[in-house]
CSV table of C-alpha atoms in Angstrom, one decimal:
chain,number,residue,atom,x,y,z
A,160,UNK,CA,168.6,151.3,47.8
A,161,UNK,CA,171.6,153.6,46.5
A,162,UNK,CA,174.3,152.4,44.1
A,163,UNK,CA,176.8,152.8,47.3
A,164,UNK,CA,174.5,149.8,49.0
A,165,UNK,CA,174.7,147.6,45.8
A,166,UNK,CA,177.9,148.9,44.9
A,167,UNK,CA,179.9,149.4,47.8
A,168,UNK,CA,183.4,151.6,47.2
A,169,UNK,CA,184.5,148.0,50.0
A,170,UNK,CA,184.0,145.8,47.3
A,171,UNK,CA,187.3,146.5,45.2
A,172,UNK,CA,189.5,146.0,48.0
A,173,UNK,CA,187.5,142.5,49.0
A,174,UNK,CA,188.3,141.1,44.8
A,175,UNK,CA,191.3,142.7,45.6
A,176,UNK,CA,192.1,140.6,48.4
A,177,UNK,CA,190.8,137.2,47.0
A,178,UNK,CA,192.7,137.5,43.3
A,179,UNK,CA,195.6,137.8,45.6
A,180,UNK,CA,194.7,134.5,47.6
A,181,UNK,CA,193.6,132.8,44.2
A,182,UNK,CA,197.3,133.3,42.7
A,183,UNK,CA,196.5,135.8,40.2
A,184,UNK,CA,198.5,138.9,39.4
A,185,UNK,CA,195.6,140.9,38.1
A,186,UNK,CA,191.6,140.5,37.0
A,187,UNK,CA,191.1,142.0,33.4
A,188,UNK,CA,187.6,143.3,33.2
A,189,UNK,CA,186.0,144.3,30.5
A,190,UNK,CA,182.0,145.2,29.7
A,191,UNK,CA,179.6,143.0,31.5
A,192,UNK,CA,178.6,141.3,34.5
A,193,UNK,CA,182.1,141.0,36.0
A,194,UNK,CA,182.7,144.9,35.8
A,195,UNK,CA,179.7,145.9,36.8
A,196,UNK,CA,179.8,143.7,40.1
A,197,UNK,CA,183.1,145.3,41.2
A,198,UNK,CA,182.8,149.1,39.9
A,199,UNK,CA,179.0,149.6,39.5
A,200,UNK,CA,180.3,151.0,35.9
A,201,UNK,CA,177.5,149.2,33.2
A,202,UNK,CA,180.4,149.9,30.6
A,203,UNK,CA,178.8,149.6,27.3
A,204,UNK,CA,180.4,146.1,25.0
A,205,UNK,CA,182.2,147.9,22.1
A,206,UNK,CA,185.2,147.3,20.1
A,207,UNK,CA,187.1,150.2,21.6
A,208,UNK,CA,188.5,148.6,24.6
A,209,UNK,CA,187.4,149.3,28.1
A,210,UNK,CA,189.1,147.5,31.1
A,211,UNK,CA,188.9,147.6,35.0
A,212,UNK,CA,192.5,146.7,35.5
A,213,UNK,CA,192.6,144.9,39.6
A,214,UNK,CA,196.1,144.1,40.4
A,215,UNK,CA,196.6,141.8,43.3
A,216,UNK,CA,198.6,144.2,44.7
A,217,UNK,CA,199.2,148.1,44.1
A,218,UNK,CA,195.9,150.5,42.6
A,219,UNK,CA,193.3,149.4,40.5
A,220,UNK,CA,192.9,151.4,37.3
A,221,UNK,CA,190.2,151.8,34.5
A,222,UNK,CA,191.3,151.8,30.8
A,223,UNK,CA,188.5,153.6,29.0
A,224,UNK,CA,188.5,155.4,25.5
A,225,UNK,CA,188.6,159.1,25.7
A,226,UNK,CA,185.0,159.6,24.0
A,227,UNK,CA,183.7,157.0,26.6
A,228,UNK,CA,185.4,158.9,29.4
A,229,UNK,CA,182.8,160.7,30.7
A,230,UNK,CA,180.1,158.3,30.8
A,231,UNK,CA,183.2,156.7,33.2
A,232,UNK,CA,183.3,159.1,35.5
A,233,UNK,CA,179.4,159.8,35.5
A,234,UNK,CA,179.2,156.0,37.0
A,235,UNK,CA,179.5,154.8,40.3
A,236,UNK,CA,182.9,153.6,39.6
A,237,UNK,CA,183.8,157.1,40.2
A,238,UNK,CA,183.3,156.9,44.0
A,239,UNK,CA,186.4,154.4,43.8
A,240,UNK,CA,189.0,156.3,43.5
A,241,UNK,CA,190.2,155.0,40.5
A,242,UNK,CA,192.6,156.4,38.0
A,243,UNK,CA,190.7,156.7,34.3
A,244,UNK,CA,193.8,156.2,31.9
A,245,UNK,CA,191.9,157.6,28.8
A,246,UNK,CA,193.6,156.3,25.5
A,247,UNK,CA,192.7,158.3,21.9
A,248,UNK,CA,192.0,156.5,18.7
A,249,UNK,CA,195.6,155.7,17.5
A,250,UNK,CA,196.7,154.4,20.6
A,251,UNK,CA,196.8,150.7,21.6
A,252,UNK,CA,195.2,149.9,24.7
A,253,UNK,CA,196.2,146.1,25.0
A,254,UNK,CA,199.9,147.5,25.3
A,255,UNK,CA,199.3,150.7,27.4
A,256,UNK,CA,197.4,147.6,30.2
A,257,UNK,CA,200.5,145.3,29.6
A,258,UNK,CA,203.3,148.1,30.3
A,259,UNK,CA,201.7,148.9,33.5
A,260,UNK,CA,201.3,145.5,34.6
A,261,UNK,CA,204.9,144.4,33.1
A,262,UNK,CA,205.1,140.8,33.4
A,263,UNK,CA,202.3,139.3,35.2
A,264,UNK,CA,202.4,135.2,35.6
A,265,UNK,CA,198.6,134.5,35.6
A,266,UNK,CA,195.6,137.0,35.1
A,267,UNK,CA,191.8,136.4,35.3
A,268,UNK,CA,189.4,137.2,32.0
A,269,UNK,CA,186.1,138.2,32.4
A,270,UNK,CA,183.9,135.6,32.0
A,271,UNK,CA,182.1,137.5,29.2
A,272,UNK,CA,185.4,139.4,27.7
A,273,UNK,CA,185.3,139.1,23.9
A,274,UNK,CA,187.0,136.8,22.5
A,275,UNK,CA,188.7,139.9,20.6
A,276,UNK,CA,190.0,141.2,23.4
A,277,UNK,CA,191.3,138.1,25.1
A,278,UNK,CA,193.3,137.1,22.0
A,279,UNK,CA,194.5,140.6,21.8
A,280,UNK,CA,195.7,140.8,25.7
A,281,UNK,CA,197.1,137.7,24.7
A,282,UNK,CA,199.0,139.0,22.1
A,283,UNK,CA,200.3,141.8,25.0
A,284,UNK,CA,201.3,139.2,27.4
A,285,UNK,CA,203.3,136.6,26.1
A,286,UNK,CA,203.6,133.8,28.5
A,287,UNK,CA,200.9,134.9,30.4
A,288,UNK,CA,198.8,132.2,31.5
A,289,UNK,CA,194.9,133.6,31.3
A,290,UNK,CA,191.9,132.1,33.5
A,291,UNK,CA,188.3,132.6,34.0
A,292,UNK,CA,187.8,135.9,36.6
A,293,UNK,CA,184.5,133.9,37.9
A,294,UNK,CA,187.2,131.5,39.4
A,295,UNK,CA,188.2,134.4,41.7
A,296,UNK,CA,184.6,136.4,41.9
A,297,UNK,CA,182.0,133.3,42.5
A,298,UNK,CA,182.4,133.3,46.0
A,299,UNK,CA,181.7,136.5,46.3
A,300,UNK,CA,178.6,137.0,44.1
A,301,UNK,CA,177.1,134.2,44.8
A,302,UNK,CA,176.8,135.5,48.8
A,303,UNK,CA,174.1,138.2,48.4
A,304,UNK,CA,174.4,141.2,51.1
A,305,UNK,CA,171.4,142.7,52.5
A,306,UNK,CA,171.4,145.4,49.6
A,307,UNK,CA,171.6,142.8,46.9
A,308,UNK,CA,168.6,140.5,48.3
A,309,UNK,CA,166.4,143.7,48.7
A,310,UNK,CA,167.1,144.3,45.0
A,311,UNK,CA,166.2,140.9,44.1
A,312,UNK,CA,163.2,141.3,46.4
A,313,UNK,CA,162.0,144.5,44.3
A,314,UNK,CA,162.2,142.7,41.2
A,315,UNK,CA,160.3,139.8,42.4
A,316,UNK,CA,157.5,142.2,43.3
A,317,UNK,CA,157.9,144.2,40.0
A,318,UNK,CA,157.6,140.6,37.7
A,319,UNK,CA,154.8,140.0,40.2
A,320,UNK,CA,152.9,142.3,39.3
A,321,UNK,CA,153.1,141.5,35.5
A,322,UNK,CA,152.1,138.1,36.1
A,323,UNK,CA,148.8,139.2,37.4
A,324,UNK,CA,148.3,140.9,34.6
A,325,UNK,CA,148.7,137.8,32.8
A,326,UNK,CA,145.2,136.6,33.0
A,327,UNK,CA,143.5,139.1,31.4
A,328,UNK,CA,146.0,138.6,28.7
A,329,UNK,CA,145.5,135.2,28.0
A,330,UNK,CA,142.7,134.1,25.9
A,331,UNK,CA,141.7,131.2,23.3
A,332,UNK,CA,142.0,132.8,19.5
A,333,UNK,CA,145.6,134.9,20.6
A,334,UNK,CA,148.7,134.2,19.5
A,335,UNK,CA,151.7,133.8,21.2
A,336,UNK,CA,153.4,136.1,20.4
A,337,UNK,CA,150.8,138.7,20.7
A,338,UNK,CA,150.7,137.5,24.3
A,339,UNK,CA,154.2,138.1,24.7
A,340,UNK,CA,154.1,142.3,23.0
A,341,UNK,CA,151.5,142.5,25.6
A,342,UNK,CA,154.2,141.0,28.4
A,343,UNK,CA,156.6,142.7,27.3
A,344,UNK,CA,155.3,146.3,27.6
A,345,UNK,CA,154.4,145.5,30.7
A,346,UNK,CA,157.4,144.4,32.2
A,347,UNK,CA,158.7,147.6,31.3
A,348,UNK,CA,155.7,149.9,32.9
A,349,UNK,CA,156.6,147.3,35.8
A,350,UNK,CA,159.6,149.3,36.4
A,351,UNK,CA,162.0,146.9,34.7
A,352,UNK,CA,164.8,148.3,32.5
A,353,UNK,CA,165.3,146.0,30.2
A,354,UNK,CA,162.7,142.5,28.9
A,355,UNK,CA,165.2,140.1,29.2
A,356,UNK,CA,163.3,136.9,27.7
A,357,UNK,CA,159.3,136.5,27.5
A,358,UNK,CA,158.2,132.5,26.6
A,359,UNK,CA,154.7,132.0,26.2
A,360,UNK,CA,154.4,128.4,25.4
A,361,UNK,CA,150.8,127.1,24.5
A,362,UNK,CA,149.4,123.5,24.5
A,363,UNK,CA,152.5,121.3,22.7
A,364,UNK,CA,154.9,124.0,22.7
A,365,UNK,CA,154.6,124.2,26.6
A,366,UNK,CA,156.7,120.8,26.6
A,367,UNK,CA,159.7,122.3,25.3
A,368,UNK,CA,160.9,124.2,28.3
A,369,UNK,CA,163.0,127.0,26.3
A,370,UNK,CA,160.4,127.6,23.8
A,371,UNK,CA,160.2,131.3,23.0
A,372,UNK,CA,156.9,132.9,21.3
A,373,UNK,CA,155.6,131.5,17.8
A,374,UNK,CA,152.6,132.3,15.8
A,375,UNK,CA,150.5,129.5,17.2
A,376,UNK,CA,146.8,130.2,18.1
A,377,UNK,CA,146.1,129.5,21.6
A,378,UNK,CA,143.3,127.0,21.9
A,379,UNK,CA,140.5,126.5,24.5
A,380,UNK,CA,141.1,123.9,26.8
A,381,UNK,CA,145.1,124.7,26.8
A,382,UNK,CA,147.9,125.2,29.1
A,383,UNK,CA,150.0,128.3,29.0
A,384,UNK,CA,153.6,127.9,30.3
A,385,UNK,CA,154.6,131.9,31.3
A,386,UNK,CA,158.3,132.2,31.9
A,387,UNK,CA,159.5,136.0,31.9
A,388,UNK,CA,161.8,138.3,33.4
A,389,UNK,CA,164.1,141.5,32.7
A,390,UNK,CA,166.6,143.3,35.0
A,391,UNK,CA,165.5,146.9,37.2
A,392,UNK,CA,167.7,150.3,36.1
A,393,UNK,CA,169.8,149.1,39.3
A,394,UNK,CA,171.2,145.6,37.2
A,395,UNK,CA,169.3,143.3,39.5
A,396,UNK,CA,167.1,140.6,37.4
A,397,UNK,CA,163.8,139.1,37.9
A,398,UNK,CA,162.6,135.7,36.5
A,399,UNK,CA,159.5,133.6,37.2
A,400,UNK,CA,157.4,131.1,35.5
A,401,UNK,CA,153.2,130.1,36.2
A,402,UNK,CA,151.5,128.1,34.4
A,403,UNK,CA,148.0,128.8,33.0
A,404,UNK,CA,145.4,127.1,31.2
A,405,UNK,CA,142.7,128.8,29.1
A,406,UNK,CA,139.5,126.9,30.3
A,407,UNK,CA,139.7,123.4,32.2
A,408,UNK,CA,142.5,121.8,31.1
A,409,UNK,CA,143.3,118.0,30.4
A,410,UNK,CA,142.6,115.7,33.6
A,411,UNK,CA,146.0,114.3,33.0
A,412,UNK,CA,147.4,117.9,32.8
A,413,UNK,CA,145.7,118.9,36.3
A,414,UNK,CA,146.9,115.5,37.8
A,415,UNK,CA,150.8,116.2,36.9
A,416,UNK,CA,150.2,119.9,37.5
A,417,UNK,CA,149.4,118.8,41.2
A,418,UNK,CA,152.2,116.9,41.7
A,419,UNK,CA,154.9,119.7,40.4
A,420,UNK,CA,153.3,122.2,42.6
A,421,UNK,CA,154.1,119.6,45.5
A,422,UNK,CA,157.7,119.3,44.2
A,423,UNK,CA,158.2,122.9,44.0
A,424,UNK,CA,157.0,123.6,47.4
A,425,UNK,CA,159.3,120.5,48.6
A,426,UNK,CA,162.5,121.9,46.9
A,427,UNK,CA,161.7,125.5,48.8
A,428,UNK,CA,161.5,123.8,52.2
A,429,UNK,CA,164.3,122.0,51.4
A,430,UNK,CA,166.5,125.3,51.6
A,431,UNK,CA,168.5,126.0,54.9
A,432,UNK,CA,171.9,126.9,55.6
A,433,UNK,CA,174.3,124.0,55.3
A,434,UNK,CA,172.2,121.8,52.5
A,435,UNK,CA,174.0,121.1,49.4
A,436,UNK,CA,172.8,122.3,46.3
A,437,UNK,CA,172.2,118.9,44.8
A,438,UNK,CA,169.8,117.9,47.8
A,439,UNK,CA,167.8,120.8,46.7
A,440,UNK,CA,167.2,119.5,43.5
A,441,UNK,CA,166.9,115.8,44.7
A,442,UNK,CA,164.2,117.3,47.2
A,443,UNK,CA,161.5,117.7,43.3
A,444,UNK,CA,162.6,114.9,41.6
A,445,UNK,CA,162.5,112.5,44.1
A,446,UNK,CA,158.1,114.1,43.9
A,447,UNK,CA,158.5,114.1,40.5
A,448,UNK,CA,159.6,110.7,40.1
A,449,UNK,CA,157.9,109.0,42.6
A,450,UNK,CA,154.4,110.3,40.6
A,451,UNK,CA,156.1,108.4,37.5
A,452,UNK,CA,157.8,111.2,35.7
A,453,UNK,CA,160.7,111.5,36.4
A,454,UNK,CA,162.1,110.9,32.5
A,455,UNK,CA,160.1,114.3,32.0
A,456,UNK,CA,161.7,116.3,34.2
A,457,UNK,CA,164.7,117.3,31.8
A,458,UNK,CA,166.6,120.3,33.6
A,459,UNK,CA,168.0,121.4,36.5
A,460,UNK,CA,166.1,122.7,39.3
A,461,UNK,CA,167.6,125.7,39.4
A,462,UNK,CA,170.3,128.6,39.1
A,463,UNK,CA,171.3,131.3,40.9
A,464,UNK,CA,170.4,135.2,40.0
A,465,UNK,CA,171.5,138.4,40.7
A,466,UNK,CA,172.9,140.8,37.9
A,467,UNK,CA,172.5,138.1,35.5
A,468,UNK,CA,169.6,135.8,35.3
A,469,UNK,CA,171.5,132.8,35.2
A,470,UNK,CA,175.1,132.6,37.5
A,471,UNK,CA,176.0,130.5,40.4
A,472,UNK,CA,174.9,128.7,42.7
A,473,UNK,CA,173.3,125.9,40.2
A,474,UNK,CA,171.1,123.7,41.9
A,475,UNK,CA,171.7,120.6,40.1
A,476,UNK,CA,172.8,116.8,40.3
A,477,UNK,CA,176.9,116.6,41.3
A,478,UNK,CA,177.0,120.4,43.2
A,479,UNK,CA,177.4,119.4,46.7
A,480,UNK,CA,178.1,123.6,46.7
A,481,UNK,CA,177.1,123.8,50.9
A,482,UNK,CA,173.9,126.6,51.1
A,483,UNK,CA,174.7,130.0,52.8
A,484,UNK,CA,172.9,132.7,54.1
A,485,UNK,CA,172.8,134.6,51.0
A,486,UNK,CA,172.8,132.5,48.1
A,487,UNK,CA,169.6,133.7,45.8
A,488,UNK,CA,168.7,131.2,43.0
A,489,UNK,CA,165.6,130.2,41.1
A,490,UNK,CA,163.6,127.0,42.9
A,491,UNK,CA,162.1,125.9,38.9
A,492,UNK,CA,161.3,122.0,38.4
A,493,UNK,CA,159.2,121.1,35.5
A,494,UNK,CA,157.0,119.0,34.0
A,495,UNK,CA,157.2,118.1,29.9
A,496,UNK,CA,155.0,115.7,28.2
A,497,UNK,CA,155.7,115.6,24.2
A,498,UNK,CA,153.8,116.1,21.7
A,499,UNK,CA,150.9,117.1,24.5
A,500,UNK,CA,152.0,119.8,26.9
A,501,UNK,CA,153.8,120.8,29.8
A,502,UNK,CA,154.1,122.6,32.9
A,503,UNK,CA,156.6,124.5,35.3
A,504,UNK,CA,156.7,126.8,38.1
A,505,UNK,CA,159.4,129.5,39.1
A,506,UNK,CA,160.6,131.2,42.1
A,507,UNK,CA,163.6,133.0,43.3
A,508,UNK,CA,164.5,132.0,46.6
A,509,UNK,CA,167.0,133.8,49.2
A,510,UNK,CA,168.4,131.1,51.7
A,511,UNK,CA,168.2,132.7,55.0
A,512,UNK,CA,170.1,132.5,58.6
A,513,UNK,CA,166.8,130.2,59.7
A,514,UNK,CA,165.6,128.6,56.2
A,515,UNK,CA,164.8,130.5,52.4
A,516,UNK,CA,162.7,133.3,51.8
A,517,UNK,CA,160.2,133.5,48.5
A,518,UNK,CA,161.0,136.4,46.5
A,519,UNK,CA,158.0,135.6,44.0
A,520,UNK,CA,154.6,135.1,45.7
A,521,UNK,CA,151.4,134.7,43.0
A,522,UNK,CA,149.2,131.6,43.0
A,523,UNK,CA,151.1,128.8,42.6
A,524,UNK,CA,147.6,126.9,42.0
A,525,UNK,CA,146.7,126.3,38.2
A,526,UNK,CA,144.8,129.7,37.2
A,527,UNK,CA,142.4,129.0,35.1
A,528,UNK,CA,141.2,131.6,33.0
């Protein structure tokens, strides 16, 4: 995979294209996920202003400050064609955008734009009515091409690969978070850019499903809740969760654990073109709460992933969101007992022309090590 497949030159003129259809005069993007989709460009968040500028209509241009400029046109957004209007440090950037789009009705923010800079181009453009850019690009990145899924299929194999090492890391007497170092330098030599999040959640602190690392001493006889993930040089994330337990663990442990692996697998089959996204999630907890625990299954079943770990589709109660071929999202229900333990299992999923494809393929059995 080159930038041109994950970042095709085709993919301005297709945002293009739908901000017209969505009513908007012009996308405002600034550093983050957003800009990165459409230009390839991973701009760097600062308070000097950078801005893919997408009119409905007419040529796209990048604002970028002058010192940033060639870092600009060392990116893939330079195989776009775009004009780089380079502004210096006593010029004002929000008015230099808002003279060259004069006097647009309605313009989409980047979902992650500063709150800065969104009062500022607010400022700019009086009268201008400002929405959320996701409104316009969701239906585009949440259908993954072929390049994309491949990308999400290489960082399935790289956090893989650091979950087998998991075993050997694991062991009664440890702390947490010297689990987690260990994790997290091995995402890396996995090939992964950047260690987006690493919870290792031992004994009680595996019922509290966004528990990060503590100082806790893992026990004997414990279950390890292992959630981690981290995005390739390329922008495309990884994120999976096993669950281990250190010795034989709790007969009531291994009896839930048993039925969550059933609900996982159940959620996965579930995935075909045309489902909703809500079925998907009804598919493990109908398991869950048919084996009496239902009131302990406290989140969503899933979300989708791609150049951020957590974006649309969300596979929860009230999307009825329709599955395509395409959509790449994490298949994740859980298990959480207070006060005692808990346990969950991750995988991304791709749903497919004929049915869903695991991107993440480890034991899903309780290891016990």
């Amino acid at each position: 995979m080159t930038s041109s497949d994950l970042y095709p030159v085709s993919r301005l003129a297709a945002v293009q294209e739908a901000t017209a259809k969505a009513g908007l005069d012009a996308l405002l993007l600034t550093p983050g996920p957003d800009l990165r989709y459409v230009s390839g460009y991973d701009a760097k968040p600062l308070e000097r202003l950078t801005c893919l500028v997408v009119p409905a209509s007419g040529e796209a241009y990048m604002m970028v400050p002058r010192l940033e400029l060639p870092a600009a046109e060392a990116s893939p957004a330079s195989r776009l064609g775009l004009e780089f209007v380079a502004w210096d440090e006593t010029d004002d950037p929000y008015a230099i955008a808002a003279a060259r789009l004069g006097r647009p009705a309605k313009v989409g923010l980047a979902d992650r734009m500063w709150a800065m800079s969104s009062l500022r181009f607010r400022e700019a453009l009086p009268g201008t009515e400002q929405v959320l850019a996701g409104s316009v690009l969701r239906e585009l990145r949440m259908r993954k091409s072929p390049a994309e899924v491949a990308a999400l299929r290489q960082a399935g194999e790289a956090i893989d690969g650091v979950h087998r090492q998991v075993p050997g890391l694991l062991r009664a007497g440890r702390t947490e978070r010297e689990v987690a170092r260990d994790i997290a330098e091995a995402i890396l030599a996995s090939g992964h850019a950047t260690v987006d999040f690493v919870i290792v959640a031992s004994g009680p602190n595996g019922a509290s499903p966004h528990h990060d690392v503590s100082d806790r001493v893992i026990q004997a006889g414990e279950p390890v809740v292992v959630d981690i993930g981290g995005a390739l040089h390329n922008g495309y994330c990884s994120d999976s969760t096993r669950t281990y337990s250190v010795g034989e663990p709790p007969a009531e442990f291994a009896a839930y654990y048993e039925v969550l692996r059933q609900a996982q697998d159940a959620a996965c089959r579930a995935v075909r073109p045309g489902v909703s996204c809500e079925s998907i999630d009804a598919a493990a907890r109908d398991v869950i709460a048919a084996a009496g625990y239902g009131d302990h299954f406290v989140h969503r079943t899933g979300h989708g992933i791609g150049i951020e770990t957590h974006e649309e589709p969300y596979i929860v109660a009230g999307n009825g969101e329709p599955m395509e071929p395409g959509f790449a999202f994490s298949v994740e229900p859980g298990i959480y007992l207070p006060g005692r333990h808990g346990a969950r299992i991750e995988d991304i999923v791709v749903c497919t022309d004929g049915g869903y494809e695991r991107l993440n393929n480890t034991p899903r059995e309780l290891v016990v090590v």
